[in-house]
Short mmCIF file of C-alpha atoms in Angstrom, two decimals:
data_model
loop_
_atom_site.label_atom_id
_atom_site.label_comp_id
_atom_site.label_asym_id
_atom_site.label_seq_id
_atom_site.Cartn_x
_atom_site.Cartn_y
_atom_site.Cartn_z
CA MET A 1 30.09 24.32 6.87
CA VAL A 2 31.96 21.05 6.52
CA ILE A 3 31.48 19.51 3.09
CA VAL A 4 31.32 15.73 2.83
CA THR A 5 33.35 14.53 -0.12
CA THR A 6 33.72 10.86 0.72
CA ARG A 7 31.94 8.47 -1.65
CA TYR A 8 30.46 5.42 0.08
CA VAL A 9 31.06 2.75 -2.53
CA SER A 10 31.18 -0.42 -0.44
CA GLN A 11 28.21 -2.57 -1.45
CA SER A 12 26.73 -5.87 -0.37
CA ASN A 13 25.68 -8.67 -2.69
CA ASN A 14 22.21 -7.21 -3.20
CA GLY A 15 23.65 -4.07 -4.80
CA PHE A 16 23.04 -1.86 -1.77
CA MET A 17 25.69 -0.70 0.67
CA ASP A 18 26.71 -2.92 3.53
CA LEU A 19 24.99 -2.01 6.75
CA GLU A 20 27.86 -0.24 8.50
CA THR A 21 28.68 1.87 5.45
CA GLU A 22 25.03 2.79 5.03
CA LYS A 23 24.73 3.80 8.69
CA ARG A 24 27.71 6.15 8.36
CA LEU A 25 26.29 7.71 5.21
CA ILE A 26 22.85 8.25 6.75
CA GLU A 27 24.34 9.88 9.82
CA ASP A 28 26.30 12.21 7.55
CA ALA A 29 23.19 12.94 5.49
CA LYS A 30 21.28 14.02 8.60
CA SER A 31 23.57 17.02 9.00
CA ASN A 32 24.85 17.49 5.44
CA PRO A 33 22.45 17.19 2.48
CA LEU A 34 25.37 16.52 0.13
CA ALA A 35 25.53 13.00 1.53
CA PHE A 36 21.87 12.45 0.67
CA GLY A 37 22.80 12.54 -3.02
CA GLU A 38 24.46 9.15 -2.76
CA LEU A 39 21.48 7.63 -0.97
CA TYR A 40 19.32 9.01 -3.75
CA ASP A 41 21.57 7.52 -6.46
CA ILE A 42 21.44 4.08 -4.84
CA TYR A 43 17.78 3.87 -3.87
CA TYR A 44 15.98 5.88 -6.55
CA PRO A 45 16.11 3.04 -9.16
CA PRO A 46 14.51 0.31 -6.98
CA ILE A 47 11.92 2.66 -5.47
CA SER A 48 10.93 4.11 -8.85
CA ASN A 49 10.74 0.59 -10.29
CA TYR A 50 8.44 -0.46 -7.44
CA LEU A 51 6.17 2.54 -8.05
CA LEU A 52 6.08 1.77 -11.76
CA HIS A 53 4.76 -1.69 -10.91
CA ARG A 54 2.19 -0.35 -8.45
CA LEU A 55 0.71 2.56 -10.37
CA PRO A 56 -1.29 2.81 -13.60
CA ARG A 57 0.89 5.34 -15.46
CA ALA A 58 4.61 6.12 -15.55
CA GLU A 59 4.09 9.86 -15.08
CA VAL A 60 2.16 9.21 -11.86
CA ALA A 61 4.91 6.89 -10.61
CA GLN A 62 7.51 9.52 -11.43
CA ASP A 63 5.64 12.22 -9.51
CA ILE A 64 5.23 9.99 -6.48
CA ALA A 65 8.91 8.98 -6.59
CA SER A 66 9.73 12.67 -6.16
CA GLU A 67 7.37 12.83 -3.18
CA VAL A 68 9.02 9.80 -1.60
CA PHE A 69 12.53 11.24 -1.75
CA PHE A 70 11.41 14.70 -0.74
CA LYS A 71 9.84 13.23 2.39
CA ALA A 72 12.85 10.98 3.00
CA MET A 73 15.18 13.97 2.89
CA THR A 74 13.05 16.22 5.08
CA LYS A 75 12.31 13.46 7.63
CA LEU A 76 15.74 11.85 7.65
CA ARG A 77 16.50 13.18 11.14
CA THR A 78 13.57 11.11 12.46
CA PHE A 79 14.89 7.85 11.03
CA SER A 80 16.30 5.36 13.50
CA TRP A 81 17.63 1.84 13.03
CA ARG A 82 15.30 0.23 15.51
CA ASN A 83 13.68 -2.76 13.78
CA LEU A 84 13.66 -1.05 10.37
CA SER A 85 16.27 -0.89 7.63
CA PHE A 86 16.67 2.28 5.57
CA SER A 87 15.47 0.60 2.36
CA SER A 88 12.38 -0.70 4.17
CA TRP A 89 11.75 2.82 5.47
CA LEU A 90 11.76 4.12 1.88
CA TYR A 91 9.37 1.38 0.74
CA LYS A 92 7.12 2.23 3.68
CA ILE A 93 7.05 5.89 2.61
CA ALA A 94 6.31 4.76 -0.95
CA ASN A 95 3.39 2.62 0.23
CA ASN A 96 1.97 5.54 2.18
CA GLU A 97 2.25 7.80 -0.85
CA ILE A 98 0.46 5.22 -3.01
CA LYS A 99 -2.39 5.06 -0.50
CA MET A 100 -2.63 8.84 -0.48
CA TYR A 101 -2.69 8.89 -4.27
CA TYR A 102 -5.66 6.54 -4.42
CA ARG A 103 -7.45 8.57 -1.76
CA ARG A 104 -6.85 11.82 -3.61
CA LYS A 105 -6.42 11.34 -7.34
CA GLU A 106 -6.05 15.08 -7.87
CA ARG A 107 -3.05 16.43 -6.03
CA SER A 108 -0.04 18.67 -6.59
CA PHE A 109 3.36 17.02 -6.49
CA PHE A 110 6.58 18.41 -5.11
CA SER A 111 9.51 18.71 -7.50
CA LEU A 112 12.88 17.63 -6.14
CA ASP A 113 14.64 20.23 -8.29
CA PHE A 114 13.99 23.14 -5.91
CA LEU A 115 15.05 21.27 -2.78
CA PHE A 116 18.19 19.88 -4.38
CA ASP A 117 19.12 23.31 -5.74
CA GLN A 118 18.67 24.88 -2.32
CA GLN A 119 20.89 22.27 -0.70
CA ASN A 120 23.70 22.83 -3.21
CA PHE A 121 24.02 19.42 -4.69
CA GLU A 122 23.14 18.31 -8.15
CA LEU A 123 20.08 16.31 -9.07
CA PRO A 124 20.76 13.88 -11.95
CA ASP A 125 19.95 15.45 -15.29
CA SER A 126 16.16 15.55 -15.68
CA SER A 127 16.34 14.49 -19.33
CA ASP A 128 18.27 11.35 -18.34
CA ILE A 129 15.69 10.53 -15.66
CA GLU A 130 12.87 11.08 -18.15
CA GLN A 131 14.52 8.79 -20.70
CA ASP A 132 14.95 6.10 -18.03
CA TRP A 133 11.23 6.28 -17.22
CA ILE A 134 10.25 6.14 -20.89
CA ALA A 135 12.52 3.15 -21.49
CA ALA A 136 11.15 1.33 -18.44
CA GLU A 137 7.55 1.99 -19.45
CA GLU A 138 8.17 0.80 -23.00
CA GLU A 139 9.85 -2.36 -21.74
CA LEU A 140 6.86 -3.16 -19.52
CA ALA A 141 4.45 -2.39 -22.35
CA ARG A 142 6.19 -4.99 -24.51
CA ASN A 143 5.73 -7.61 -21.85
CA GLU A 144 2.18 -8.84 -22.34
CA LYS A 145 2.31 -11.12 -19.32
CA PHE A 146 3.32 -8.26 -17.10
CA LYS A 147 0.56 -6.03 -18.46
CA GLN A 148 -2.06 -8.65 -17.69
CA ALA A 149 -0.60 -9.37 -14.23
CA GLN A 150 -0.47 -5.67 -13.40
CA LYS A 151 -4.06 -5.17 -14.59
CA HIS A 152 -5.28 -7.87 -12.24
CA LEU A 153 -3.03 -6.66 -9.42
CA LEU A 154 -4.35 -3.08 -9.63
CA ALA A 155 -7.90 -4.41 -9.41
CA LEU A 156 -7.22 -5.88 -5.96
CA PRO A 157 -7.54 -4.03 -2.64
CA LEU A 158 -4.36 -2.12 -1.73
CA ILE A 159 -3.63 -4.48 1.15
CA TYR A 160 -3.06 -7.29 -1.38
CA GLN A 161 -1.29 -5.08 -3.91
CA GLU A 162 1.43 -4.20 -1.41
CA VAL A 163 2.46 -7.71 -0.49
CA LEU A 164 2.11 -9.18 -3.99
CA ALA A 165 4.16 -6.41 -5.63
CA LEU A 166 6.86 -6.61 -2.97
CA ARG A 167 7.06 -10.39 -3.26
CA PHE A 168 6.75 -11.03 -6.99
CA PHE A 169 7.97 -7.80 -8.60
CA GLU A 170 10.58 -6.71 -6.05
CA GLY A 171 11.66 -10.17 -4.89
CA LYS A 172 11.42 -9.27 -1.20
CA SER A 173 11.57 -11.99 1.42
CA LEU A 174 8.66 -12.57 3.79
CA ALA A 175 10.69 -10.97 6.59
CA GLU A 176 11.38 -7.89 4.46
CA ILE A 177 7.70 -7.57 3.53
CA SER A 178 6.80 -7.83 7.20
CA GLU A 179 9.30 -5.08 8.00
CA ILE A 180 8.06 -2.77 5.23
CA THR A 181 4.33 -3.22 5.84
CA GLY A 182 4.45 -3.55 9.63
CA LYS A 183 2.44 -6.78 9.44
CA ASN A 184 3.49 -9.97 11.19
CA LEU A 185 4.74 -12.94 9.17
CA ASN A 186 1.54 -14.95 9.46
CA THR A 187 -0.49 -12.02 8.16
CA VAL A 188 1.92 -11.54 5.26
CA LYS A 189 1.68 -15.23 4.35
CA SER A 190 -2.11 -15.09 4.51
CA LEU A 191 -2.31 -11.96 2.34
CA LEU A 192 0.05 -13.48 -0.21
CA SER A 193 -1.98 -16.66 -0.38
CA ARG A 194 -5.35 -14.93 -0.65
CA GLY A 195 -4.07 -12.27 -3.03
CA THR A 196 -2.47 -14.84 -5.32
CA GLU A 197 -5.70 -16.81 -5.36
CA GLN A 198 -7.69 -13.71 -6.29
CA VAL A 199 -5.34 -12.99 -9.19
CA ARG A 200 -5.60 -16.62 -10.33
CA ILE A 201 -9.40 -16.47 -10.26
CA ARG A 202 -9.43 -13.22 -12.24
CA MET A 203 -7.04 -14.60 -14.85
CA THR A 204 -9.03 -17.82 -15.13
CA ARG A 205 -12.26 -15.89 -15.68
CA ARG A 206 -10.56 -13.75 -18.30
CA ASN A 207 -9.67 -16.90 -20.20
CA GLY A 208 -13.35 -17.79 -20.37
CA SER A 209 -13.68 -20.55 -17.81
CA GLU A 210 -14.84 -20.66 -14.22
CA PRO A 211 -12.24 -21.50 -11.53
#
């Protein structure tokens, strides 16, 4: 077996790899799981952060993050560049996993440890990952405004949660949200407007006055 040793370090201004570098890495990862380790290193932080914003508890977000990257690895051969970037593909998987979680609160989660061990490359130390999650959760807990915003966000239908979290927590453009959710731009704009209004109404009522 040919072992990929090249590190793909070229990055664009948004912190991700430039498109051509990313394409080469993904093609390598389709035939050699060692290359998937770098994709994991780059995309695990933003995806786990997104899940932490979308879900009620850090341990649930952590479990679902493992599901997302397990599915990304096992389905990587099906990924194509037609009208969908790799990062948007990961967010799309994450959204699907969130929907499944709310449909089935009780479920067993796949651990990445076994898969990574079988494919002969090293998963980042689990204690380091755990500490990162704890630190992130504590930081969010200290932010009272975020706690209130998340509480109101999680009370909305999932269709609003997706677009609001992608826009205001992840800083995605309207075009990126459209790509991730598969909704056209006008629908995204409408959902953002209506979802924002629902949050405003909820926050106004919480403060003891009618909108």
